[in-house]
Amino acid sequence: MKVIKWIDKYLEEILLALLLIGIAAIMVIQVAARYVFNNSLTWSDELARFMLVWSCFLSTSFCIKKHISISIDQLQNAFPGRIPTVFKMVSYAIICVYSIIMIPYSWTYLQLTIKSGAVSSALLLPMYYIQSAPFVGFILMTIRSIEAFIDELNYLRSGHTTEEG
């Protein structure tokens, strides 16, 4: 049970950090290869791009989990009492519904990629490694939006208002 709680707490954070470090390292190696050794790498841009795709889909669930999604704070703070919390709950519900709708589409897209047998041009990686990012991302977004909705609901039930903190 501790392992599951640890994964729940740090999964996106660790993966995003590793992806960012990986992208930076690959780009440094590419620059060094090109300008120091006068020999460009054929695979570096492609790998960095694939890592960026994965980081985009993982960062959405991370932002939801950390409650750092884009919002219009001035508008929310203009309303008294519990209304801003209700706005957040509606926002998380919309994200959840959207993610649930997108899961079957991303699954279909992934299945088509698997059936096609497509591989990347430079790394010769099966493209389903990259095309699975939306599927995984939408599943994580669904889970994190449900968790965030429940957090806001518990906050609302506790009787707090935005004026009270």
PDB file of C-alpha atoms in Angstrom:
ATOM      1  CA  MET A   1       0.000   0.000   0.000  1.00  0.00           C
ATOM      2  CA  LYS A   2       2.912   2.358   0.708  1.00  0.00           C
ATOM      3  CA  VAL A   3       4.257   1.777  -2.792  1.00  0.00           C
ATOM      4  CA  ILE A   4       0.915   2.712  -4.351  1.00  0.00           C
ATOM      5  CA  LYS A   5       0.712   5.891  -2.252  1.00  0.00           C
ATOM      6  CA  TRP A   6       4.278   6.786  -3.193  1.00  0.00           C
ATOM      7  CA  ILE A   7       3.553   6.235  -6.898  1.00  0.00           C
ATOM      8  CA  ASP A   8       0.364   8.292  -6.594  1.00  0.00           C
ATOM      9  CA  LYS A   9       2.272  11.118  -4.985  1.00  0.00           C
ATOM     10  CA  TYR A  10       5.391  11.213  -7.183  1.00  0.00           C
ATOM     11  CA  LEU A  11       4.686   9.424 -10.508  1.00  0.00           C
ATOM     12  CA  GLU A  12       4.242  12.420 -12.785  1.00  0.00           C
ATOM     13  CA  GLU A  13       6.804  14.499 -10.939  1.00  0.00           C
ATOM     14  CA  ILE A  14       9.615  11.972 -11.348  1.00  0.00           C
ATOM     15  CA  LEU A  15       8.746  11.139 -14.951  1.00  0.00           C
ATOM     16  CA  LEU A  16       8.557  14.825 -15.884  1.00  0.00           C
ATOM     17  CA  ALA A  17      11.900  15.541 -14.219  1.00  0.00           C
ATOM     18  CA  LEU A  18      13.529  12.612 -16.035  1.00  0.00           C
ATOM     19  CA  LEU A  19      12.044  13.702 -19.359  1.00  0.00           C
ATOM     20  CA  LEU A  20      13.218  17.299 -18.890  1.00  0.00           C
ATOM     21  CA  ILE A  21      16.720  16.172 -17.915  1.00  0.00           C
ATOM     22  CA  GLY A  22      16.730  13.800 -20.875  1.00  0.00           C
ATOM     23  CA  ILE A  23      15.660  16.491 -23.346  1.00  0.00           C
ATOM     24  CA  ALA A  24      18.285  18.897 -22.021  1.00  0.00           C
ATOM     25  CA  ALA A  25      21.034  16.244 -22.129  1.00  0.00           C
ATOM     26  CA  ILE A  26      20.134  15.174 -25.656  1.00  0.00           C
ATOM     27  CA  MET A  27      20.162  18.764 -26.886  1.00  0.00           C
ATOM     28  CA  VAL A  28      23.535  19.442 -25.235  1.00  0.00           C
ATOM     29  CA  ILE A  29      24.951  16.296 -26.848  1.00  0.00           C
ATOM     30  CA  GLN A  30      23.524  17.355 -30.210  1.00  0.00           C
ATOM     31  CA  VAL A  31      25.016  20.850 -29.964  1.00  0.00           C
ATOM     32  CA  ALA A  32      28.388  19.419 -28.935  1.00  0.00           C
ATOM     33  CA  ALA A  33      28.301  16.875 -31.746  1.00  0.00           C
ATOM     34  CA  ARG A  34      27.396  19.501 -34.313  1.00  0.00           C
ATOM     35  CA  TYR A  35      29.707  22.349 -33.316  1.00  0.00           C
ATOM     36  CA  VAL A  36      32.601  20.608 -31.572  1.00  0.00           C
ATOM     37  CA  PHE A  37      32.884  17.407 -33.585  1.00  0.00           C
ATOM     38  CA  ASN A  38      31.289  18.767 -36.771  1.00  0.00           C
ATOM     39  CA  ASN A  39      29.021  15.728 -36.951  1.00  0.00           C
ATOM     40  CA  SER A  40      25.259  16.013 -36.477  1.00  0.00           C
ATOM     41  CA  LEU A  41      23.307  13.216 -34.777  1.00  0.00           C
ATOM     42  CA  THR A  42      20.387  11.858 -36.765  1.00  0.00           C
ATOM     43  CA  TRP A  43      18.330  10.636 -33.819  1.00  0.00           C
ATOM     44  CA  SER A  44      18.569  13.434 -31.232  1.00  0.00           C
ATOM     45  CA  ASP A  45      15.829  15.739 -32.513  1.00  0.00           C
ATOM     46  CA  GLU A  46      13.390  12.878 -32.924  1.00  0.00           C
ATOM     47  CA  LEU A  47      14.009  11.523 -29.419  1.00  0.00           C
ATOM     48  CA  ALA A  48      13.714  14.986 -27.861  1.00  0.00           C
ATOM     49  CA  ARG A  49      10.445  15.530 -29.740  1.00  0.00           C
ATOM     50  CA  PHE A  50       9.038  12.203 -28.500  1.00  0.00           C
ATOM     51  CA  MET A  51      10.065  13.037 -24.939  1.00  0.00           C
ATOM     52  CA  LEU A  52       8.368  16.427 -25.289  1.00  0.00           C
ATOM     53  CA  VAL A  53       5.125  14.766 -26.412  1.00  0.00           C
ATOM     54  CA  TRP A  54       5.179  12.515 -23.366  1.00  0.00           C
ATOM     55  CA  SER A  55       5.983  15.434 -21.058  1.00  0.00           C
ATOM     56  CA  CYS A  56       3.038  17.431 -22.436  1.00  0.00           C
ATOM     57  CA  PHE A  57       0.542  14.694 -21.665  1.00  0.00           C
ATOM     58  CA  LEU A  58       2.039  13.940 -18.252  1.00  0.00           C
ATOM     59  CA  SER A  59       2.193  17.609 -17.282  1.00  0.00           C
ATOM     60  CA  THR A  60      -1.566  18.024 -17.669  1.00  0.00           C
ATOM     61  CA  SER A  61      -2.287  15.479 -14.954  1.00  0.00           C
ATOM     62  CA  PHE A  62       0.554  16.875 -12.823  1.00  0.00           C
ATOM     63  CA  CYS A  63      -0.944  20.383 -13.014  1.00  0.00           C
ATOM     64  CA  ILE A  64      -4.376  19.075 -12.069  1.00  0.00           C
ATOM     65  CA  LYS A  65      -2.912  17.130  -9.138  1.00  0.00           C
ATOM     66  CA  LYS A  66      -1.029  20.189  -7.860  1.00  0.00           C
ATOM     67  CA  HIS A  67      -4.017  22.509  -8.481  1.00  0.00           C
ATOM     68  CA  ILE A  68      -1.912  24.734 -10.728  1.00  0.00           C
ATOM     69  CA  SER A  69      -4.090  24.695 -13.802  1.00  0.00           C
ATOM     70  CA  ILE A  70      -4.719  27.928 -15.631  1.00  0.00           C
ATOM     71  CA  SER A  71      -7.563  29.827 -14.023  1.00  0.00           C
ATOM     72  CA  ILE A  72      -8.914  33.322 -13.879  1.00  0.00           C
ATOM     73  CA  ASP A  73      -8.209  34.143 -10.245  1.00  0.00           C
ATOM     74  CA  GLN A  74      -9.546  37.680 -10.417  1.00  0.00           C
ATOM     75  CA  LEU A  75     -12.927  36.423 -11.583  1.00  0.00           C
ATOM     76  CA  GLN A  76     -13.050  33.649  -8.998  1.00  0.00           C
ATOM     77  CA  ASN A  77     -11.955  35.935  -6.175  1.00  0.00           C
ATOM     78  CA  ALA A  78     -14.610  38.489  -7.109  1.00  0.00           C
ATOM     79  CA  PHE A  79     -17.305  36.137  -5.841  1.00  0.00           C
ATOM     80  CA  PRO A  80     -17.993  35.732  -2.129  1.00  0.00           C
ATOM     81  CA  GLY A  81     -17.988  32.639   0.034  1.00  0.00           C
ATOM     82  CA  ARG A  82     -17.983  29.207  -1.512  1.00  0.00           C
ATOM     83  CA  ILE A  83     -18.670  30.220  -5.109  1.00  0.00           C
ATOM     84  CA  PRO A  84     -14.974  30.053  -6.170  1.00  0.00           C
ATOM     85  CA  THR A  85     -14.806  26.476  -4.871  1.00  0.00           C
ATOM     86  CA  VAL A  86     -17.902  25.612  -6.893  1.00  0.00           C
ATOM     87  CA  PHE A  87     -16.224  27.132  -9.982  1.00  0.00           C
ATOM     88  CA  LYS A  88     -13.214  24.892  -9.400  1.00  0.00           C
ATOM     89  CA  MET A  89     -15.462  21.847  -9.010  1.00  0.00           C
ATOM     90  CA  VAL A  90     -17.214  22.641 -12.295  1.00  0.00           C
ATOM     91  CA  SER A  91     -13.828  23.088 -13.962  1.00  0.00           C
ATOM     92  CA  TYR A  92     -12.590  19.711 -12.715  1.00  0.00           C
ATOM     93  CA  ALA A  93     -15.855  18.068 -13.776  1.00  0.00           C
ATOM     94  CA  ILE A  94     -15.465  19.480 -17.309  1.00  0.00           C
ATOM     95  CA  ILE A  95     -11.861  18.248 -17.465  1.00  0.00           C
ATOM     96  CA  CYS A  96     -12.980  14.814 -16.275  1.00  0.00           C
ATOM     97  CA  VAL A  97     -15.767  14.560 -18.832  1.00  0.00           C
ATOM     98  CA  TYR A  98     -13.452  15.726 -21.612  1.00  0.00           C
ATOM     99  CA  SER A  99     -10.802  13.190 -20.604  1.00  0.00           C
ATOM    100  CA  ILE A 100     -13.325  10.363 -20.423  1.00  0.00           C
ATOM    101  CA  ILE A 101     -14.574  11.280 -23.896  1.00  0.00           C
ATOM    102  CA  MET A 102     -11.004  11.353 -25.257  1.00  0.00           C
ATOM    103  CA  ILE A 103      -9.907   7.989 -23.796  1.00  0.00           C
ATOM    104  CA  PRO A 104     -11.687   5.818 -26.400  1.00  0.00           C
ATOM    105  CA  TYR A 105     -10.489   8.064 -29.246  1.00  0.00           C
ATOM    106  CA  SER A 106      -6.903   7.911 -28.058  1.00  0.00           C
ATOM    107  CA  TRP A 107      -7.247   4.138 -27.638  1.00  0.00           C
ATOM    108  CA  THR A 108      -8.535   3.809 -31.217  1.00  0.00           C
ATOM    109  CA  TYR A 109      -5.662   5.968 -32.458  1.00  0.00           C
ATOM    110  CA  LEU A 110      -3.189   3.808 -30.552  1.00  0.00           C
ATOM    111  CA  GLN A 111      -4.718   0.600 -31.955  1.00  0.00           C
ATOM    112  CA  LEU A 112      -4.467   1.959 -35.503  1.00  0.00           C
ATOM    113  CA  THR A 113      -0.818   2.799 -34.898  1.00  0.00           C
ATOM    114  CA  ILE A 114      -0.118  -0.698 -33.581  1.00  0.00           C
ATOM    115  CA  LYS A 115      -1.860  -2.291 -36.577  1.00  0.00           C
ATOM    116  CA  SER A 116       0.021  -0.113 -39.042  1.00  0.00           C
ATOM    117  CA  GLY A 117       3.387  -1.251 -37.700  1.00  0.00           C
ATOM    118  CA  ALA A 118       4.761   2.260 -38.215  1.00  0.00           C
ATOM    119  CA  VAL A 119       8.226   3.033 -36.892  1.00  0.00           C
ATOM    120  CA  SER A 120       9.985   6.342 -36.399  1.00  0.00           C
ATOM    121  CA  SER A 121      12.356   7.405 -39.131  1.00  0.00           C
ATOM    122  CA  ALA A 122      15.580   7.934 -37.173  1.00  0.00           C
ATOM    123  CA  LEU A 123      15.277   5.709 -34.099  1.00  0.00           C
ATOM    124  CA  LEU A 124      13.183   3.001 -35.754  1.00  0.00           C
ATOM    125  CA  LEU A 125      11.061   2.893 -32.594  1.00  0.00           C
ATOM    126  CA  PRO A 126       7.552   1.526 -32.933  1.00  0.00           C
ATOM    127  CA  MET A 127       5.312   4.588 -33.106  1.00  0.00           C
ATOM    128  CA  TYR A 128       2.916   3.142 -30.554  1.00  0.00           C
ATOM    129  CA  TYR A 129       5.454   4.065 -27.866  1.00  0.00           C
ATOM    130  CA  ILE A 130       4.811   7.686 -28.722  1.00  0.00           C
ATOM    131  CA  GLN A 131       1.143   7.350 -29.660  1.00  0.00           C
ATOM    132  CA  SER A 132       0.376   5.813 -26.264  1.00  0.00           C
ATOM    133  CA  ALA A 133       1.099   9.165 -24.600  1.00  0.00           C
ATOM    134  CA  PRO A 134      -2.398  10.586 -25.244  1.00  0.00           C
ATOM    135  CA  PHE A 135      -4.050   7.416 -23.965  1.00  0.00           C
ATOM    136  CA  VAL A 136      -1.981   7.370 -20.762  1.00  0.00           C
ATOM    137  CA  GLY A 137      -2.333  11.142 -20.390  1.00  0.00           C
ATOM    138  CA  PHE A 138      -6.129  11.122 -20.634  1.00  0.00           C
ATOM    139  CA  ILE A 139      -6.390   8.277 -18.135  1.00  0.00           C
ATOM    140  CA  LEU A 140      -4.187  10.168 -15.685  1.00  0.00           C
ATOM    141  CA  MET A 141      -6.133  13.387 -16.317  1.00  0.00           C
ATOM    142  CA  THR A 142      -9.366  11.557 -15.501  1.00  0.00           C
ATOM    143  CA  ILE A 143      -7.958  10.164 -12.272  1.00  0.00           C
ATOM    144  CA  ARG A 144      -6.420  13.481 -11.199  1.00  0.00           C
ATOM    145  CA  SER A 145      -9.531  15.505 -12.043  1.00  0.00           C
ATOM    146  CA  ILE A 146     -11.674  13.140  -9.964  1.00  0.00           C
ATOM    147  CA  GLU A 147      -9.194  13.482  -7.080  1.00  0.00           C
ATOM    148  CA  ALA A 148      -9.198  17.283  -7.424  1.00  0.00           C
ATOM    149  CA  PHE A 149     -12.999  17.372  -7.551  1.00  0.00           C
ATOM    150  CA  ILE A 150     -13.153  15.317  -4.349  1.00  0.00           C
ATOM    151  CA  ASP A 151     -10.569  17.617  -2.707  1.00  0.00           C
ATOM    152  CA  GLU A 152     -12.702  20.658  -3.531  1.00  0.00           C
ATOM    153  CA  LEU A 153     -15.857  18.878  -2.383  1.00  0.00           C
ATOM    154  CA  ASN A 154     -14.219  18.028   0.954  1.00  0.00           C
ATOM    155  CA  TYR A 155     -13.054  21.631   1.263  1.00  0.00           C
ATOM    156  CA  LEU A 156     -16.582  22.825   0.569  1.00  0.00           C
ATOM    157  CA  ARG A 157     -18.059  20.383   3.098  1.00  0.00           C
ATOM    158  CA  SER A 158     -15.575  21.508   5.750  1.00  0.00           C
ATOM    159  CA  GLY A 159     -17.296  24.891   5.756  1.00  0.00           C
ATOM    160  CA  HIS A 160     -14.333  26.990   4.620  1.00  0.00           C
ATOM    161  CA  THR A 161     -14.773  29.997   2.403  1.00  0.00           C
ATOM    162  CA  THR A 162     -12.165  31.858   0.403  1.00  0.00           C
ATOM    163  CA  GLU A 163     -12.195  34.709   2.926  1.00  0.00           C
ATOM    164  CA  GLU A 164     -11.290  32.266   5.712  1.00  0.00           C
ATOM    165  CA  GLY A 165      -8.404  30.709   3.724  1.00  0.00           C
TER     166      GLY A 165
END
